[in-house]
């Protein structure tokens, strides 16, 4: 059975096509600048990488190009080979605690939750509708970023603001990166050989969050009502005093939306370093003696450590600490700096084992109080696996 995972952004479309009999990725690709002049795509298959410029005025055209290339490149012989499509959807509100088959009523809910995720859900909807138009008889599923976190206790997801805002507007913590956490927590249980684990998973990349997981279920997570909350990120501020919003509005003559845009797009590593939102560039700045780059990295590390420490106490100790996503998988120096600050908890890594990038590795020191792993995430495969379970 072949299943395609689709992740549609506002001006992009990412896909992976899997043969589910052995869970192998047949092809993957990224269509960029959808709806913007200068569009192009990259498709990888059989060790090859095909890149082509093509104008894609909307997601419908992007999907048409994708399906045409799957056939013309010989990746599949017919569209009939695609048995199902799983779509990444950013926000499922408090209604969806698991992936679901897409129906008209599900689409209505996704549209309703677009109010909470205006940057993400509308793009996800555009992707779903474009694929539905091209493959009208193929079953499709919605896999929600927020679903994994619906096991949080109310104490952890409620905000200490007037309760009627929660009742009237569903203002609460939702958490994100749930598909990644689902995949990594299952992989961790598989590695260790048991699922009754207390773990802290660090999904740290350009966007990042931390999650406390007990027995495979979310206990708490750092992102909140939106992906802006939590740790320092590439361009996001993470936790800040909300009153700063009105100060910047008054001083800079900005409205609330413009200030939130600053917090989302001009803050984090980029805002502190003044160099880049890419951790690698900022680390290079540290090596060159750039003090602002050092401040940015130190602040980033501190924010990650603070959440690990909080969740360590909340879980009453842990069995495993896991690093995943771009920086987590490929940043041995960041991992080392984070774990160094956890020495008082007895968590330690082996420096030689830690010298690894993008590979599933046990980097635990012999005298560590908890296991420490690097586990590459695979959100696309998790989407495909959820889809397979549903369409079966």
XYZ file of C-alpha atoms in Angstrom:
392
model
C 0.000 0.000 0.000
C 1.318 3.433 -0.958
C 0.457 6.407 1.227
C 1.404 10.028 0.660
C 1.984 12.488 3.500
C 1.312 16.130 2.674
C 2.266 19.237 4.637
C 0.971 22.429 3.023
C 2.291 25.815 4.097
C 1.070 29.242 3.027
C 3.477 29.253 0.058
C 4.806 25.709 0.079
C 3.873 22.053 -0.252
C 5.957 19.276 1.240
C 5.302 15.613 0.491
C 6.615 12.100 1.100
C 5.389 8.940 -0.609
C 5.750 5.725 1.374
C 5.493 2.020 0.589
C 3.886 0.935 3.845
C 4.636 -2.781 3.516
C 8.174 -1.980 4.676
C 7.721 1.677 5.700
C 10.205 2.940 3.118
C 10.110 6.394 1.571
C 9.826 6.044 -2.209
C 10.076 9.760 -2.913
C 9.916 13.094 -1.134
C 9.924 16.688 -2.189
C 9.326 20.319 -1.487
C 7.399 22.765 -3.657
C 8.330 26.344 -2.806
C 7.047 29.833 -3.643
C 3.509 28.614 -4.322
C 1.487 31.697 -5.257
C 4.696 33.724 -5.579
C 6.722 34.459 -8.694
C 9.780 32.243 -9.128
C 8.274 28.948 -7.956
C 10.305 25.744 -8.018
C 10.305 22.216 -6.663
C 12.806 19.595 -5.536
C 12.008 15.883 -5.669
C 14.270 13.138 -4.295
C 13.961 9.479 -5.327
C 16.288 6.549 -6.052
C 19.246 8.561 -4.822
C 18.515 11.298 -7.374
C 17.536 14.902 -6.780
C 15.438 16.653 -9.420
C 15.009 20.422 -9.286
C 12.894 22.472 -11.678
C 11.532 25.987 -11.826
C 7.787 26.093 -12.413
C 5.141 28.732 -11.814
C 2.518 27.610 -9.307
C -0.128 30.305 -8.797
C -1.899 28.239 -6.135
C -1.864 24.898 -4.316
C -4.119 23.263 -6.916
C -1.446 23.806 -9.577
C 1.298 22.689 -7.169
C -0.538 19.404 -6.571
C -1.122 18.949 -10.306
C 2.608 19.406 -10.945
C 3.468 17.010 -8.115
C 1.195 14.226 -9.386
C 2.340 14.760 -12.982
C 6.010 14.451 -11.957
C 5.374 11.319 -9.892
C 4.246 9.651 -13.114
C 6.606 11.305 -15.623
C 9.637 10.518 -13.453
C 8.537 6.890 -13.203
C 8.064 6.998 -9.432
C 4.585 5.518 -9.913
C 2.935 4.259 -13.087
C -0.555 5.512 -12.265
C -2.319 7.700 -9.719
C -4.297 4.580 -8.812
C -1.200 3.454 -6.903
C -1.793 6.141 -4.270
C -4.065 4.378 -1.780
C -4.464 7.203 0.758
C -3.206 10.669 1.660
C -2.472 11.952 5.161
C -2.445 15.706 5.733
C -0.616 17.531 8.475
C -2.995 19.983 10.156
C -1.537 22.415 12.667
C -4.494 22.942 14.974
C -7.272 20.621 16.036
C -8.333 22.678 19.040
C -9.592 20.698 22.005
C -11.830 18.509 19.833
C -9.330 16.176 18.166
C -7.161 13.986 20.379
C -6.188 11.682 17.509
C -5.948 11.583 13.729
C -9.211 11.260 11.798
C -10.547 10.490 8.335
C -11.410 13.772 6.625
C -15.137 14.388 6.176
C -17.156 17.543 5.512
C -17.706 18.024 9.247
C -13.973 17.595 9.960
C -13.218 20.276 7.360
C -15.717 22.590 9.072
C -13.876 22.104 12.365
C -10.478 22.741 10.760
C -11.858 25.977 9.314
C -13.258 26.922 12.722
C -9.879 26.400 14.384
C -8.236 28.620 11.756
C -9.159 31.500 14.064
C -6.696 30.076 16.600
C -4.029 29.229 13.984
C -4.435 31.853 11.237
C -0.921 31.277 9.852
C -1.274 27.511 9.530
C -4.789 26.058 9.240
C -5.811 28.071 6.143
C -2.723 26.738 4.336
C -3.482 23.199 5.503
C -7.048 23.602 4.179
C -5.725 24.797 0.810
C -3.526 21.695 0.587
C -6.354 19.330 1.498
C -8.756 20.866 -1.007
C -6.126 20.814 -3.766
C -5.392 17.098 -3.245
C -9.110 16.284 -2.946
C -9.689 17.937 -6.325
C -6.912 15.914 -7.959
C -7.672 12.609 -6.189
C -11.418 12.740 -5.427
C -11.816 9.020 -4.692
C -8.759 8.570 -2.477
C -9.360 8.443 1.314
C -7.663 11.238 3.240
C -6.840 11.854 6.865
C -6.035 14.828 9.060
C -3.126 14.385 11.483
C -3.133 17.190 14.038
C -0.049 18.777 15.625
C -2.095 19.439 18.744
C -3.651 15.981 19.184
C -0.808 14.388 21.176
C -1.094 17.060 23.860
C -4.789 16.551 24.598
C -3.863 14.220 27.485
C -2.575 17.188 29.525
C -4.289 17.734 32.840
C -6.404 20.882 33.060
C -3.984 22.277 35.636
C -1.310 22.308 32.927
C -3.349 23.687 30.041
C -5.428 26.356 31.779
C -4.251 29.983 32.008
C -4.803 32.115 35.118
C -6.940 34.663 33.278
C -10.713 35.177 33.644
C -12.211 31.704 33.245
C -14.894 32.902 30.849
C -12.194 33.476 28.192
C -11.539 29.750 28.271
C -15.263 28.985 28.142
C -16.115 31.513 25.427
C -12.993 31.535 23.249
C -11.191 28.261 24.107
C -8.102 30.183 25.240
C -5.845 27.530 26.764
C -2.522 25.810 26.143
C -2.621 23.459 23.148
C 0.997 22.591 22.382
C 2.452 21.736 18.974
C 4.954 19.342 17.322
C 2.638 16.565 18.508
C 3.234 14.334 15.484
C 6.968 14.435 16.179
C 6.451 13.651 19.866
C 4.176 10.758 18.989
C 6.784 9.271 16.659
C 9.743 9.805 19.009
C 7.975 8.490 22.120
C 6.994 5.316 20.251
C 10.542 4.913 18.922
C 11.932 5.409 22.444
C 9.670 2.679 23.845
C 10.792 0.396 21.017
C 14.493 1.056 21.764
C 14.208 0.623 25.524
C 11.820 -2.321 25.261
C 9.110 -0.882 27.511
C 6.472 1.804 27.311
C 6.047 2.660 31.004
C 8.627 5.425 30.721
C 8.974 8.921 32.108
C 10.779 10.981 29.500
C 11.512 14.535 28.439
C 11.715 15.053 24.683
C 13.441 18.146 23.288
C 12.174 18.935 19.785
C 14.572 21.767 19.047
C 15.038 23.291 15.635
C 14.247 26.676 14.125
C 10.943 26.196 15.914
C 11.225 24.261 19.135
C 9.438 22.917 22.173
C 9.932 20.577 25.116
C 7.499 17.861 26.170
C 7.098 15.820 29.346
C 5.841 12.333 28.484
C 4.667 9.611 30.862
C 3.654 6.154 29.622
C 3.572 7.476 26.065
C 1.199 10.357 26.886
C 1.816 14.085 27.135
C 1.887 15.488 30.661
C 3.022 18.999 29.786
C 4.608 20.926 26.931
C 6.273 24.301 26.474
C 4.313 25.767 23.544
C 0.990 27.248 24.527
C -2.059 28.764 22.852
C 0.204 29.461 19.895
C 3.687 28.278 18.808
C 5.103 31.570 20.123
C 5.206 30.440 23.749
C 7.967 28.404 25.387
C 11.685 28.230 24.624
C 13.765 30.696 22.612
C 13.597 29.746 18.905
C 15.123 30.808 15.601
C 12.935 33.889 15.177
C 10.449 33.506 18.062
C 10.939 35.088 21.452
C 9.492 32.302 23.576
C 8.244 33.312 27.033
C 8.073 37.052 27.659
C 6.172 39.436 29.942
C 2.935 40.204 28.004
C 3.017 43.851 29.112
C 6.036 44.326 26.794
C 3.528 44.249 23.927
C 1.907 47.546 24.879
C 5.261 49.197 25.634
C 6.559 48.412 22.133
C 3.242 49.500 20.618
C 3.566 52.898 22.319
C 7.290 53.389 21.684
C 7.413 52.113 18.096
C 3.946 53.160 16.908
C 2.951 49.590 16.073
C -0.393 47.844 16.472
C -0.802 44.588 18.396
C -0.566 42.375 15.298
C 2.650 44.071 14.233
C 4.232 43.533 17.649
C 3.226 39.857 17.628
C 4.855 39.650 14.195
C 8.074 41.034 15.727
C 7.930 38.383 18.445
C 7.319 35.673 15.817
C 9.661 36.709 13.008
C 12.356 39.037 14.316
C 13.143 37.721 17.779
C 14.801 34.623 19.228
C 18.303 33.792 17.993
C 17.923 36.319 15.167
C 16.817 39.155 17.421
C 19.494 38.610 20.060
C 22.427 37.835 17.761
C 21.599 40.260 14.962
C 23.303 37.697 12.715
C 20.936 34.861 11.818
C 18.056 32.663 12.898
C 20.178 29.607 11.987
C 21.851 28.121 15.062
C 24.882 27.096 12.996
C 25.518 30.679 11.916
C 25.131 31.930 15.468
C 27.521 29.240 16.768
C 30.056 30.344 14.152
C 29.620 33.878 15.450
C 30.465 32.642 18.954
C 33.701 31.102 17.624
C 34.561 34.448 16.025
C 34.128 36.209 19.361
C 30.738 37.827 18.712
C 29.359 38.560 22.183
C 25.754 38.920 21.010
C 25.945 35.507 19.363
C 27.210 34.059 22.650
C 24.354 35.757 24.502
C 21.857 34.311 22.017
C 23.172 30.750 22.393
C 23.365 31.035 26.178
C 19.789 32.324 26.344
C 18.601 29.530 24.056
C 20.335 26.860 26.153
C 19.031 28.397 29.377
C 15.442 28.293 28.114
C 15.735 24.603 27.183
C 17.342 23.715 30.530
C 14.656 25.577 32.479
C 11.897 23.476 30.933
C 13.806 20.223 31.385
C 14.298 21.057 35.066
C 10.611 21.936 35.500
C 9.445 18.743 33.841
C 11.983 16.623 35.723
C 10.343 17.758 38.960
C 6.840 17.431 37.505
C 7.494 13.830 36.448
C 9.303 12.976 39.690
C 12.507 12.054 37.870
C 12.948 10.604 34.398
C 14.046 7.437 32.648
C 15.192 9.177 29.471
C 16.069 12.530 27.939
C 15.720 12.704 24.155
C 17.002 15.224 21.600
C 15.301 15.449 18.208
C 14.634 17.818 15.250
C 17.205 19.970 13.444
C 19.328 21.230 16.323
C 18.552 18.303 18.608
C 19.710 15.774 16.017
C 22.614 17.705 14.527
C 23.924 19.919 17.328
C 26.384 18.041 19.559
C 27.671 21.292 21.085
C 24.176 22.448 22.036
C 23.349 19.013 23.474
C 26.560 19.142 25.512
C 25.836 22.628 26.853
C 22.280 21.632 27.825
C 23.302 18.446 29.621
C 26.231 20.129 31.394
C 23.709 22.313 33.210
C 21.774 19.192 34.280
C 24.718 17.726 36.216
C 22.976 18.403 39.541
C 20.256 15.972 38.412
C 22.860 13.312 37.669
C 22.174 13.386 33.906
C 25.381 12.991 31.905
C 26.462 12.187 28.345
C 29.559 10.554 26.894
C 31.436 13.175 24.841
C 32.604 10.652 22.243
C 29.144 9.135 21.779
C 27.715 12.641 21.553
C 29.819 13.407 18.482
C 27.002 12.322 16.183
C 24.652 14.020 13.731
C 21.326 12.829 12.386
C 21.662 9.268 13.642
C 19.773 7.332 16.305
C 22.337 7.045 19.106
C 22.520 6.314 22.815
C 24.845 9.057 24.085
C 24.491 8.215 27.786
C 27.531 8.325 30.087
C 28.084 5.212 32.189
C 27.280 7.020 35.448
C 24.225 8.961 34.233
C 21.041 8.853 36.295
C 18.929 8.670 33.102
C 19.426 7.472 29.550
C 20.092 10.153 26.933
C 19.277 9.563 23.265
C 19.447 11.287 19.923
C 16.384 10.086 17.995
C 15.784 11.532 14.512
C 12.122 12.392 14.114
C 10.026 11.401 11.113
C 6.754 13.282 11.156
C 5.937 12.288 7.571
C 6.204 8.581 8.389
C 4.074 9.097 11.511
C 1.402 10.758 9.356
C 1.523 7.812 6.958
C 1.304 5.263 9.798
C -1.688 7.005 11.357
C -3.304 7.158 7.923
C -2.696 3.453 7.324
C -4.346 2.572 10.648
C -7.377 4.703 9.786
C -7.955 3.583 6.183
C -7.552 -0.082 7.084
